[in-house]
Coordinates of C-alpha atoms in Angstrom, one line a residue:
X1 CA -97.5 30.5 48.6
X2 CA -96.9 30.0 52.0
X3 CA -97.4 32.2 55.1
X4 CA -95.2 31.9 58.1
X5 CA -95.8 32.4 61.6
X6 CA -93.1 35.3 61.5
X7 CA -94.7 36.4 58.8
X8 CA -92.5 35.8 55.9
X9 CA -94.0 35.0 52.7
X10 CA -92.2 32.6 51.1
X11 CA -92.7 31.7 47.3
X12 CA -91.6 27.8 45.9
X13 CA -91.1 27.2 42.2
X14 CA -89.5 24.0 41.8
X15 CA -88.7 24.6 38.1
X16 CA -87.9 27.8 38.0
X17 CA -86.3 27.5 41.5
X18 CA -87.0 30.9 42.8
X19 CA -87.7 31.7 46.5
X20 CA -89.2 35.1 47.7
X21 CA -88.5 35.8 51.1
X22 CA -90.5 39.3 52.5
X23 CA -89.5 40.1 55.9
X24 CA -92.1 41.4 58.1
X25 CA -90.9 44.8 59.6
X26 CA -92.0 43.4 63.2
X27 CA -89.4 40.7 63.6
X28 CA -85.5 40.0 63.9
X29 CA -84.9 39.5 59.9
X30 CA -83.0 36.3 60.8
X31 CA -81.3 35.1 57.5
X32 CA -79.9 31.7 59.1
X33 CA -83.9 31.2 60.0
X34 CA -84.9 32.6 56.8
X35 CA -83.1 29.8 54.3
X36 CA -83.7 26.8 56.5
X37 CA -87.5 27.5 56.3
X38 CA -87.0 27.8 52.3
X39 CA -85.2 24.7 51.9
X40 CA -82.3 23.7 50.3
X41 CA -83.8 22.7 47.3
X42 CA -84.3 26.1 46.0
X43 CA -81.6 27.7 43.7
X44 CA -82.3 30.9 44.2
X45 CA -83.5 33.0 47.4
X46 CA -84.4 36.7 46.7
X47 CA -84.2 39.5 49.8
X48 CA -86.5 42.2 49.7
X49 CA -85.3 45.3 51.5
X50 CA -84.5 45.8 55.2
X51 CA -81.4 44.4 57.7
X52 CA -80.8 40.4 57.8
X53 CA -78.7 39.2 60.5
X54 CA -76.4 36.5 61.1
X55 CA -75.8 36.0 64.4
X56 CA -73.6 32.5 64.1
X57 CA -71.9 30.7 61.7
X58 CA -73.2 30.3 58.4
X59 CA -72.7 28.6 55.1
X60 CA -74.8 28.9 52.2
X61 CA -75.0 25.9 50.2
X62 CA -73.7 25.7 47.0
X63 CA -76.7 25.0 45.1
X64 CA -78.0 28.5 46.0
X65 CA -78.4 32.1 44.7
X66 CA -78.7 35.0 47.1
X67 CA -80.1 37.7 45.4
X68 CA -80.4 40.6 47.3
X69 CA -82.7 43.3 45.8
X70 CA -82.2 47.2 46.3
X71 CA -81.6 48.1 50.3
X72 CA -81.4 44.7 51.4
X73 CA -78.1 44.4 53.8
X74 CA -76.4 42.0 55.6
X75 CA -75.1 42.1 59.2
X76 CA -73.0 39.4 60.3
X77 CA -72.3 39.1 63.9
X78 CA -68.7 40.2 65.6
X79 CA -66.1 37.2 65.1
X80 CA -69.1 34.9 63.0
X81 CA -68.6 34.4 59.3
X82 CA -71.2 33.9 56.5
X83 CA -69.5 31.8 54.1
X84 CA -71.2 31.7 50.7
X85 CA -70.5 28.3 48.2
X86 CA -73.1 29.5 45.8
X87 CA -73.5 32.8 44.5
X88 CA -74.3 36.6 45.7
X89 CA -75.9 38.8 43.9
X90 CA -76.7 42.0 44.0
X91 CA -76.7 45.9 43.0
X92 CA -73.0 48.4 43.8
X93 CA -74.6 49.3 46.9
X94 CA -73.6 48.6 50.3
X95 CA -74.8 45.8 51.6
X96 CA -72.6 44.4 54.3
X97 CA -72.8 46.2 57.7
X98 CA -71.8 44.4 60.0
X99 CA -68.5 43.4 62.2
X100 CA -68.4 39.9 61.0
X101 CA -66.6 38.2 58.4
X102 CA -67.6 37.3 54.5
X103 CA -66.1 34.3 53.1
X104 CA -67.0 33.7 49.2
X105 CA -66.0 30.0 48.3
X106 CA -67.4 29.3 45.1
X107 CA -67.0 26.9 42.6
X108 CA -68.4 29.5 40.2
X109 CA -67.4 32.6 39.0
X110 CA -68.4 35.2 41.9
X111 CA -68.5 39.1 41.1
X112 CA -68.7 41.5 43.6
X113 CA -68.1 45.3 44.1
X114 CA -66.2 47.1 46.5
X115 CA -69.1 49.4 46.9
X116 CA -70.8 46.0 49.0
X117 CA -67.9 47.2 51.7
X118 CA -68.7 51.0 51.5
X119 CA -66.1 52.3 48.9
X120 CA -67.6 55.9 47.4
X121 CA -65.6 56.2 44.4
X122 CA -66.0 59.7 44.9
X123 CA -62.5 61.2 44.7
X124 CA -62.7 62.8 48.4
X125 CA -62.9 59.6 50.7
X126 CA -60.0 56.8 50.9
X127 CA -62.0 53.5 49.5
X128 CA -58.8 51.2 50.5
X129 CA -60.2 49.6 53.3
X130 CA -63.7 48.4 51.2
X131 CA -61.6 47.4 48.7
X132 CA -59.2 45.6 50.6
X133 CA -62.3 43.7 52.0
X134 CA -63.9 42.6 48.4
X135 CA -59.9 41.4 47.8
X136 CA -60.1 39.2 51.4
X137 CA -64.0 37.8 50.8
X138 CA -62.4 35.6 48.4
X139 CA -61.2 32.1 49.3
X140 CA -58.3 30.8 46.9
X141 CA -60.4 29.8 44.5
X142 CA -60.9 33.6 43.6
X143 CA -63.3 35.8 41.6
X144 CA -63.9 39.2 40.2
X145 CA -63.4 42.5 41.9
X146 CA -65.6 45.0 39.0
X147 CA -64.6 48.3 39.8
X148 CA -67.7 50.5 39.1
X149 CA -66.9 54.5 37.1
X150 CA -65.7 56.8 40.2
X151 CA -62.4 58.1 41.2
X152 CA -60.8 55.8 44.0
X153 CA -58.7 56.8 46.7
X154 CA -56.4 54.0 47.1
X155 CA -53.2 53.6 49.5
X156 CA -51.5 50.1 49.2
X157 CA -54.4 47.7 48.2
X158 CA -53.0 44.4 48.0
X159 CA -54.4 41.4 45.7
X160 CA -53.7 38.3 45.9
X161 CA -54.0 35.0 44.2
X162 CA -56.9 34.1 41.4
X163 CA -58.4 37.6 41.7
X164 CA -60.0 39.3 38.7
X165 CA -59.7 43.4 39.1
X166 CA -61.3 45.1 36.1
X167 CA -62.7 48.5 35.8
X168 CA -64.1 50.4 33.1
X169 CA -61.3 52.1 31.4
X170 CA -60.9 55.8 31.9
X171 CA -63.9 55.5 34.1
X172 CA -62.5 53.7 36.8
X173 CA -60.0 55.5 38.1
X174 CA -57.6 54.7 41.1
X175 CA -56.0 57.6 43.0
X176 CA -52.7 57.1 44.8
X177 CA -53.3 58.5 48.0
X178 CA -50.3 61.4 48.5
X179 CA -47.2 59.5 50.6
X180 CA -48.7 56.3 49.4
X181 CA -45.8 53.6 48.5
X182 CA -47.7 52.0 46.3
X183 CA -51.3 51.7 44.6
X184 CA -51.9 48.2 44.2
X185 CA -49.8 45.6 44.7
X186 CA -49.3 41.3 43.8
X187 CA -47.3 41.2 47.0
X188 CA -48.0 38.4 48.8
X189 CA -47.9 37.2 52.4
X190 CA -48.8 40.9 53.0
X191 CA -50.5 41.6 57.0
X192 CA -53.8 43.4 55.2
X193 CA -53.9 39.8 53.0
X194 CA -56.7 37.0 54.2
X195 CA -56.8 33.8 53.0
X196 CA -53.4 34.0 50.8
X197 CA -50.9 31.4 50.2
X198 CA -46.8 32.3 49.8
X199 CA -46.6 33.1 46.1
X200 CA -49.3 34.8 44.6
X201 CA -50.4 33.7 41.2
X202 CA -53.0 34.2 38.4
X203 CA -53.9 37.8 39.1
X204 CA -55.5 40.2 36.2
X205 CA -56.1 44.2 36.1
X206 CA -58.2 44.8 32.7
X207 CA -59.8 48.1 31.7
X208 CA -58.4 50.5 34.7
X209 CA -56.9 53.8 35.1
X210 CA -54.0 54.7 37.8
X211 CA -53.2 58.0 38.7
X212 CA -50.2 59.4 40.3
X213 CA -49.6 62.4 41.9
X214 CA -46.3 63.6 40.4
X215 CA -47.7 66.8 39.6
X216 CA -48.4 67.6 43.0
X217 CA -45.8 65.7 45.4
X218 CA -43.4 65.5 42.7
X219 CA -40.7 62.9 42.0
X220 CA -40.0 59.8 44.2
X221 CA -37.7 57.1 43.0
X222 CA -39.0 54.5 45.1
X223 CA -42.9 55.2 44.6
X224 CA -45.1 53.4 41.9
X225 CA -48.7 52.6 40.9
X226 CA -48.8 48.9 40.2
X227 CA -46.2 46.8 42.2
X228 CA -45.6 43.5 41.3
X229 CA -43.7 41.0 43.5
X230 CA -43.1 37.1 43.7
X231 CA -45.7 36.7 41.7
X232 CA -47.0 34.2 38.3
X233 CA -49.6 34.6 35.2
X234 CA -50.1 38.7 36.1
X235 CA -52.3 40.3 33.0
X236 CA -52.3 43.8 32.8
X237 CA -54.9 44.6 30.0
X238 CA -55.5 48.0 28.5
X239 CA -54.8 50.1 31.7
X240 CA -53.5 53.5 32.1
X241 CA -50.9 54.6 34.3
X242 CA -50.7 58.1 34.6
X243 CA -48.9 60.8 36.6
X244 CA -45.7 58.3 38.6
X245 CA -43.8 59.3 40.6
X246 CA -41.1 56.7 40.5
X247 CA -42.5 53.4 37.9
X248 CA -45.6 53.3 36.5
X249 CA -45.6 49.3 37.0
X250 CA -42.6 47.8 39.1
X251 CA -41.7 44.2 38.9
X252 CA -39.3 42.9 41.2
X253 CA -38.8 40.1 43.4
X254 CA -39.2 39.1 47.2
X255 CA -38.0 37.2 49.7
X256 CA -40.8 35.6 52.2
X257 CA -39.3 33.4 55.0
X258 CA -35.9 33.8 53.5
X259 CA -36.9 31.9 50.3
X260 CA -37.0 34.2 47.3
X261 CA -40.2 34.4 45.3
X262 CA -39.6 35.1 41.5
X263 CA -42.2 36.5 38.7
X264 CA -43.3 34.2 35.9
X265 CA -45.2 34.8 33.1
X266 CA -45.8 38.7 33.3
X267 CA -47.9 40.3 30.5
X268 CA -48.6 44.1 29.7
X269 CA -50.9 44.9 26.7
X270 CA -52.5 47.9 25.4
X271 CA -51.5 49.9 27.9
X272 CA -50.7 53.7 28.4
X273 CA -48.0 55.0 30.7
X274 CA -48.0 59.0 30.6
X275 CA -45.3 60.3 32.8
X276 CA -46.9 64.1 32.5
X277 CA -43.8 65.8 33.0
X278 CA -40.7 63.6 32.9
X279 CA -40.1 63.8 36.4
X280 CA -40.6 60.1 36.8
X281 CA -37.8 57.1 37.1
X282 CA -39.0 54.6 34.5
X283 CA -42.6 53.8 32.6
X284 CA -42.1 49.9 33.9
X285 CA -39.2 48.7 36.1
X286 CA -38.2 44.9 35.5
X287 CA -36.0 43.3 38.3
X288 CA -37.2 40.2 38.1
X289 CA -39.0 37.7 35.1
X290 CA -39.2 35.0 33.5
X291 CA -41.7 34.9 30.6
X292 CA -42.4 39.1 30.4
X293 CA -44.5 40.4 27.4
X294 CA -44.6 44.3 27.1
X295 CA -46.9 44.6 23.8
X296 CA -48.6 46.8 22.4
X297 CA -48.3 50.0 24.9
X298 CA -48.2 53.8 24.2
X299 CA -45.1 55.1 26.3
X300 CA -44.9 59.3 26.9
X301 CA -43.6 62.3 28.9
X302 CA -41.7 59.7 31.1
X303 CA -37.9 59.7 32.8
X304 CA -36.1 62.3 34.3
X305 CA -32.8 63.1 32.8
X306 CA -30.9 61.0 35.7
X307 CA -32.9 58.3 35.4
X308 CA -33.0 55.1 33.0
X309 CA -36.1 55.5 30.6
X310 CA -39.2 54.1 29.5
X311 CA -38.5 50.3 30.0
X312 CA -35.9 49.4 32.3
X313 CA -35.3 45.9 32.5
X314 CA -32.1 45.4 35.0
X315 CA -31.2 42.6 37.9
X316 CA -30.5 44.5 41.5
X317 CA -29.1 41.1 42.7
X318 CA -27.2 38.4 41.3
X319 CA -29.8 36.0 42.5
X320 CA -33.0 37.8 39.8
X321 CA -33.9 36.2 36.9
X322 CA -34.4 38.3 34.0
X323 CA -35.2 36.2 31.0
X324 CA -37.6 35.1 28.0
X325 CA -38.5 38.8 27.7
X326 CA -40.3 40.4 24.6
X327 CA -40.8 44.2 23.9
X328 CA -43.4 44.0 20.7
X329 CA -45.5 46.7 19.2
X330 CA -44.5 49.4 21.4
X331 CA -44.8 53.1 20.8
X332 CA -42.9 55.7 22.4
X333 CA -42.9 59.4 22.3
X334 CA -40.9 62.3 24.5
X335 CA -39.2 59.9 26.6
X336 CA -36.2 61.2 28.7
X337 CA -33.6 59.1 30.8
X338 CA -30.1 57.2 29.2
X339 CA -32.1 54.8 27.5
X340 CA -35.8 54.6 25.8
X341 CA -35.9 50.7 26.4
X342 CA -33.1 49.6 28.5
X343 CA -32.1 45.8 29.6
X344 CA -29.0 45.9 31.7
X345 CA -26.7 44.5 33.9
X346 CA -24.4 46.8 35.6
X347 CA -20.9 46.2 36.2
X348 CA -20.9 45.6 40.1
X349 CA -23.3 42.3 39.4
X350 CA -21.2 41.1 36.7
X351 CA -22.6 37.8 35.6
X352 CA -25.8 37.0 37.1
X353 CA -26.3 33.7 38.5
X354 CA -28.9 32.5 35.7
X355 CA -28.0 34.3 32.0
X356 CA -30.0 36.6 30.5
X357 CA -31.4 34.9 27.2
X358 CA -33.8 35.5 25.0
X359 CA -34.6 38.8 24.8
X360 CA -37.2 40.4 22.0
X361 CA -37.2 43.6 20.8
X362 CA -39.5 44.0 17.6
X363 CA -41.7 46.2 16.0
X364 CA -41.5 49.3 18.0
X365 CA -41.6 53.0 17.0
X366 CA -39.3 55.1 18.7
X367 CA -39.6 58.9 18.6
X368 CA -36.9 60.2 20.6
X369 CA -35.8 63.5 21.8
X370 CA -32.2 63.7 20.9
X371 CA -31.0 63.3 24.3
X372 CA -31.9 59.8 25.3
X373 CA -30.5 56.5 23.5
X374 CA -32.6 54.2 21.8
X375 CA -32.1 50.6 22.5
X376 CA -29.9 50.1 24.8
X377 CA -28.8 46.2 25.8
X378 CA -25.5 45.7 27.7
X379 CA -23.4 43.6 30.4
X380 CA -20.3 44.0 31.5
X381 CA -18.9 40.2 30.2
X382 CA -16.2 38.9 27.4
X383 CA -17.8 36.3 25.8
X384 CA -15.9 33.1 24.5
X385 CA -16.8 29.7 23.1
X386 CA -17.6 28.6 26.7
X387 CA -20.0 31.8 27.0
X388 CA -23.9 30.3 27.1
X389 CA -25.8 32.2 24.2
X390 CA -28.1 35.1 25.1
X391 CA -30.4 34.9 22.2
X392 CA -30.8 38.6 21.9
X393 CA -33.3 39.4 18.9
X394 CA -33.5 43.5 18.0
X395 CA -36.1 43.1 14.6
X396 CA -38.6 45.4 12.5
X397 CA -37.9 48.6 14.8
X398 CA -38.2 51.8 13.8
X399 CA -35.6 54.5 16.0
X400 CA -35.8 58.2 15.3
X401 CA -34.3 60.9 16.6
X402 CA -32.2 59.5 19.7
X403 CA -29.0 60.5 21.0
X404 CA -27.7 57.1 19.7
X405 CA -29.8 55.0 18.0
X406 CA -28.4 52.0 19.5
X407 CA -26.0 50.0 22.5
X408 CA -25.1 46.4 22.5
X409 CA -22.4 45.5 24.5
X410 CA -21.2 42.0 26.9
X411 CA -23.9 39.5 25.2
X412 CA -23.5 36.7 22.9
X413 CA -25.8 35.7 19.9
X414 CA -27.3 38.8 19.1
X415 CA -29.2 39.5 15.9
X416 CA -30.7 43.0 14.5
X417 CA -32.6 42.3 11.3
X418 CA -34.9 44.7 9.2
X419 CA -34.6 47.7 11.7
X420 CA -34.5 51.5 10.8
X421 CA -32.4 53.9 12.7
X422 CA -33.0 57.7 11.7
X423 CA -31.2 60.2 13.1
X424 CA -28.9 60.1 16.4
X425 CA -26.4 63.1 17.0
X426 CA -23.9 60.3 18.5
X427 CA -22.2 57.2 17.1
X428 CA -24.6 54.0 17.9
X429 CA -22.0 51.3 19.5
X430 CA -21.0 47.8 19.1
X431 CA -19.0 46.4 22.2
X432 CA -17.4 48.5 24.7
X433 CA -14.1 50.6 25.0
X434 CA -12.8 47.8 27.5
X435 CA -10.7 45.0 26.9
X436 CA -12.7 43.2 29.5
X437 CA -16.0 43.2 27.3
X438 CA -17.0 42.4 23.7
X439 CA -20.3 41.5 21.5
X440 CA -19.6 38.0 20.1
X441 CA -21.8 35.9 17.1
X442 CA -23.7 38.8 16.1
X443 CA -25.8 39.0 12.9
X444 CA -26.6 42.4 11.6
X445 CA -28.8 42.1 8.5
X446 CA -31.1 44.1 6.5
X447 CA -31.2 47.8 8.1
X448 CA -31.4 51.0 7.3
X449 CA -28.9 53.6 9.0
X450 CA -29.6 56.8 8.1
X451 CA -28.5 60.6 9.1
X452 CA -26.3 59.1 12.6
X453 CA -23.5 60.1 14.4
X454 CA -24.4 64.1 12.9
X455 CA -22.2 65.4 15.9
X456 CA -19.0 63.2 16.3
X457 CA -18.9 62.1 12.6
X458 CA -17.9 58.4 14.1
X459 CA -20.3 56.0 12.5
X460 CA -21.5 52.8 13.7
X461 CA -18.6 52.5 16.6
X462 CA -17.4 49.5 16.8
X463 CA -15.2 47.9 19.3
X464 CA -13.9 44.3 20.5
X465 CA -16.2 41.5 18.2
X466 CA -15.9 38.2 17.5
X467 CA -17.8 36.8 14.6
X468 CA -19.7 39.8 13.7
X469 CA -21.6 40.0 10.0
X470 CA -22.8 43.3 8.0
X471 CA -25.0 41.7 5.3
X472 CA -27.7 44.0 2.7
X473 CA -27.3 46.7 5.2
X474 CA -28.5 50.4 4.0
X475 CA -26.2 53.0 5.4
X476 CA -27.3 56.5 4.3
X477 CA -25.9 60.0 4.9
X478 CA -23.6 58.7 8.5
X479 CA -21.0 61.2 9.3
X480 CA -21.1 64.6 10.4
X481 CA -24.2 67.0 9.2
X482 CA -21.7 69.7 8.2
X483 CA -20.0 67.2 6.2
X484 CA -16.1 67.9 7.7
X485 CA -16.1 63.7 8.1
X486 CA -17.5 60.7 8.8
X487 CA -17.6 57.0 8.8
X488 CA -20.1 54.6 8.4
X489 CA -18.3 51.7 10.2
X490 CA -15.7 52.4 12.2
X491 CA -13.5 50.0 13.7
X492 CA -12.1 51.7 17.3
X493 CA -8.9 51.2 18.8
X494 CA -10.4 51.0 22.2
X495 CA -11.6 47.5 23.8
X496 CA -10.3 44.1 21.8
X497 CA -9.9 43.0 18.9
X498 CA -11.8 43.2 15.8
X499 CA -11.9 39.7 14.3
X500 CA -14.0 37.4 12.3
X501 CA -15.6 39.8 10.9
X502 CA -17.9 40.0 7.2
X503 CA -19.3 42.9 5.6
X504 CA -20.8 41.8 2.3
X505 CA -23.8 43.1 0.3
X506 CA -24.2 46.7 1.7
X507 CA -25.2 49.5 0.3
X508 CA -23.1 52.9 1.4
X509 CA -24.3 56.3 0.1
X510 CA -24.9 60.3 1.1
X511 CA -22.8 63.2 1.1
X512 CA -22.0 63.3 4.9
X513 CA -20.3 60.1 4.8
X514 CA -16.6 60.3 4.1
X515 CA -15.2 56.9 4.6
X516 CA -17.3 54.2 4.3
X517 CA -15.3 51.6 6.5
X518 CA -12.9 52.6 8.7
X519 CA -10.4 51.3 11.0
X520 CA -8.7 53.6 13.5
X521 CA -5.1 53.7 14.3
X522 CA -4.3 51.3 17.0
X523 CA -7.5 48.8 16.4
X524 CA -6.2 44.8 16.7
X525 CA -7.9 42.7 14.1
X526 CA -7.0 40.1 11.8
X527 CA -7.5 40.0 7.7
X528 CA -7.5 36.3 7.4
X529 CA -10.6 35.7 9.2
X530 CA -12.2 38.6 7.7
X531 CA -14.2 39.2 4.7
X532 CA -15.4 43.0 3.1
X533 CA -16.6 42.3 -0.7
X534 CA -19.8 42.7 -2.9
X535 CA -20.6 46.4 -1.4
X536 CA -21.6 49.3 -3.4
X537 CA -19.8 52.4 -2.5
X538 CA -21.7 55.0 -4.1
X539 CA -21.0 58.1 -2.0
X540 CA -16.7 57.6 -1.1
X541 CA -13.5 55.2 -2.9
X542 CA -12.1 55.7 0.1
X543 CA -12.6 51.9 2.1
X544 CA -9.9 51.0 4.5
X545 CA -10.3 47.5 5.5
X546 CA -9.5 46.4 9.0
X547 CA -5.9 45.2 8.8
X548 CA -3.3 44.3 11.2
X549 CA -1.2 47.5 11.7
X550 CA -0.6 50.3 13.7

């Protein structure tokens, strides 16, 4: 034990390396002073209560722990920074109080709380500008941001690269402030950003709740929780995103000094996105990604009527890349909108600049409403030999009660394998009634089809194909519920033709079906490149085979 002149009692254990530092309450509680009296050869430096000032510049060497114990605070001096290369440590109170700057530049992995900055968490004061701070303490090498239980007023809080967020689930709530754009955002090169570089990258939110205010300021397209922009390796991990206004989680990209920042590597798991009242746009917007894994999620109460559905993933310019996406393990219940799980490009982008490929959409449960389609997949393209593959896979879904249960259209090398589809009022659709679009090298294997198009009586609709194969298919009960007619496939006259086409191995049954594969007036196709044998009719003997005619 040593006692000071300033008298500051200062204990030295060289194995344990711990340092007590008492200030006296009759002097300037200098901590500058304070650690080059301790030495540099202790690891950790403990402050007891009271104010320690830092008048100058200051960097804490890397070899030390501050710990600051219960009511110890730090002032650093207007336009001086304390730069810690060790660690800080100490309890969710506030501790920094003064008009300086706190740099955290650590080699290890650095935790701190916004509560350090004054955030309340108490659901009446905005915390943005504490948070905000704990986001701009860290240098580029990063750290954790641990979000203590409370209720988080929050308008546009911006994170940037190698930043940790996590929370305690249902416990840590952040509020979107009413008229608030956003809640929290990737978006680089953003004015309330320190220390940031042009694309942000390696970002994770784990274990928190966002709440929108829907109920209260209603709809707004344009307005979501989670914005992600220009940025790679994003983790969203078991968060909740209730009450939207527009997307619970919007990822698009950005253009920063006219270059255009794309997302990479997106991942949502175990998420919850609850809409409330289906006065939302969509549950997650995708404009932009390349490498996107939507897994796991509970999707409800989401998407107005005018509005696209639960998971929207759809290019605004020609210039977005939208690719290597996967939609696993999903569930989804009461979802309004055209479309439960949408990827699409409109007709007024045509083909965009990179093709869409590789597209997953497996093992989800879809519990419809009857008035939104299912799966919905399209582009306005004809496919041709020339025509790069889009590698869409649609496997191991289960689709109930949609308006259709499906809507591939414009894409080449598609495959739906081992899906059920139960119950849609309107006829699911292959291809489009254009001449200017088709499906081509599609494999549809192994399904159920049960109870569909109970309103128009039309089937599985199918329009302009090239190299299309039915193989051990179930179709069960398609036609109209009254049973005045149906058709389980039904080749339409609309759109090109129908042509290299198998059905083999199928299985056709129930009393609503009254033509098991049909061809309507007026449909082109071409019997020498076609094969229908080895199916079991059990239900109708009435099988017309596409053939050339009128």
């Amino acid at each position: 034990m040593i006692l000071s002149a300033a008298g500051l009692i200062i204990f030295f254990f060289t194995d344990s390396c711990w340092a007590t530092v008492t200030p006296s309450p009759v002097v300037q509680r200098d901590l500058q002073k304070t650690l080059q009296k301790s030495g540099s050869l202790n690891k950790s430096i403990i402050l007891t209560p009271g104010d320690w000032v830092v008048p100058s510049n200051l960097d804490i060497n890397k070899s030390i722990t501050l710990k600051l114990q219960k009511g110890a605070r730090i002032s650093v001096a207007l336009g001086k920074v304390l730069t810690v290369n060790g660690l800080l440590l100490a309890p969710s109170d506030k501790i920094f109080i003064g008009a300086g700057d706190v740099l955290i530049d650590s080699d290890r992995k650095q935790t701190v709380y916004p509560q350090w900055w004054g955030a309340k968490g108490d659901g009446l004061s905005e915390d943005t500008a504490a948070l905000q701070s704990a986001v701009n303490s860290f240098s580029l090498k990063g750290g954790e941001i641990l979000i203590p239980r409370g209720r988080y007023i929050v308008n546009a809080l911006n994170v940037k690269s190698n930043i940790d967020l996590k929370g305690y689930g249902a416990g840590s709530i952040f509020i979107q402030k009413s008229g608030a754009k956003y809640c929290v955002s990737t978006r680089p090169a953003s004015n309330t950003i320190k220390r940031d570089q042009p694309g942000s990258a390696n970002i994770s939110l784990t274990d928190l709740s966002f709440r929108g205010t829907v109920d209260t300021d209603g709809f707004s397209e344009f307005f979501m929780l989670l914005d992600i922009r220009g940025t790679s390796n994003v983790s969203v991990t078991r968060c909740n995103f209730t009450g939207f206004r527009g997307d619970g989680i919007y990822i698009g990209a950005l253009k920063v000094a006219e270059k255009e920042l794309h997302n990479t590597n997106i991942s949502v798991s175990e998420c919850v996105f609850d809409g409330i009242n289906k006065d939302n746009r969509n549950g997650i917007s995708v404009i932009d990604c390349d490498g996107l894994r939507i897994e796991k999620s509970v999707f409800k109460n989401c998407s107005r009527p005018d509005m696209p559905g639960a998971i929207d993933v759809e290019p605004n310019e020609r210039s977005n890349i939208v690719k290597n996406i996967h939609i696993t393990g999903n569930r989804f219940n009461n979802i309004g909108g055209n479309n439960i799980i949408q990827i699409s490009i409109t007709s007024k982008l045509g083909r965009i600049d990179v093709p869409l490929q590789n597209v997953e959409i497996a093992k989800n449960v879809i519990e419809g409403d009857g008035k939104a389609n299912g799966i919905y997949v399209g582009q306005a393209q004809l496919a041709d030999v020339s025509t790069a593959p889009n590698s869409i896979i649609i496997s191991d879904n289960v689709v109930r009660a949609t308006k259709r249960s499906f809507v591939v259209f414009g894409f080449k090398g598609v495959r739906m394998a081992g899906n059920i589809f139960d119950g849609s009022d309107e006829a699911p659709c292959l291809s489009y009634s254009d001449k200017k679009i088709n499906v081509m090298d599609v494999k549809i294997i192994g399904n159920t089809f049960k109870d569909l198009s109970k309103k128009d009586g039309f089937g599985i609709s199918i329009f302009g194909v090239r190299n299309l194969e039915f193989r051990d298919n179930t179709f069960d009960n398609i036609g109209k519920a009254d049973r005045t007619g149906g058709n389980a496939l039904f080749f339409r006259k609309h759109g090109g033709p129908a042509d290299y086409v198998t059905i083999e191995n199928n299985t056709f049954n129930g009393s609503n079906t009254t033509v098991a594969i049909q061809r309507e007036l007026g449909n082109d196709t071409f019997p020498e490149h076609n094969s229908v044998k080895n199916n079991i009719y059990l239900s109708s003997d009435k099988v017309f085979l596409p053939a050339v005619g009128r």
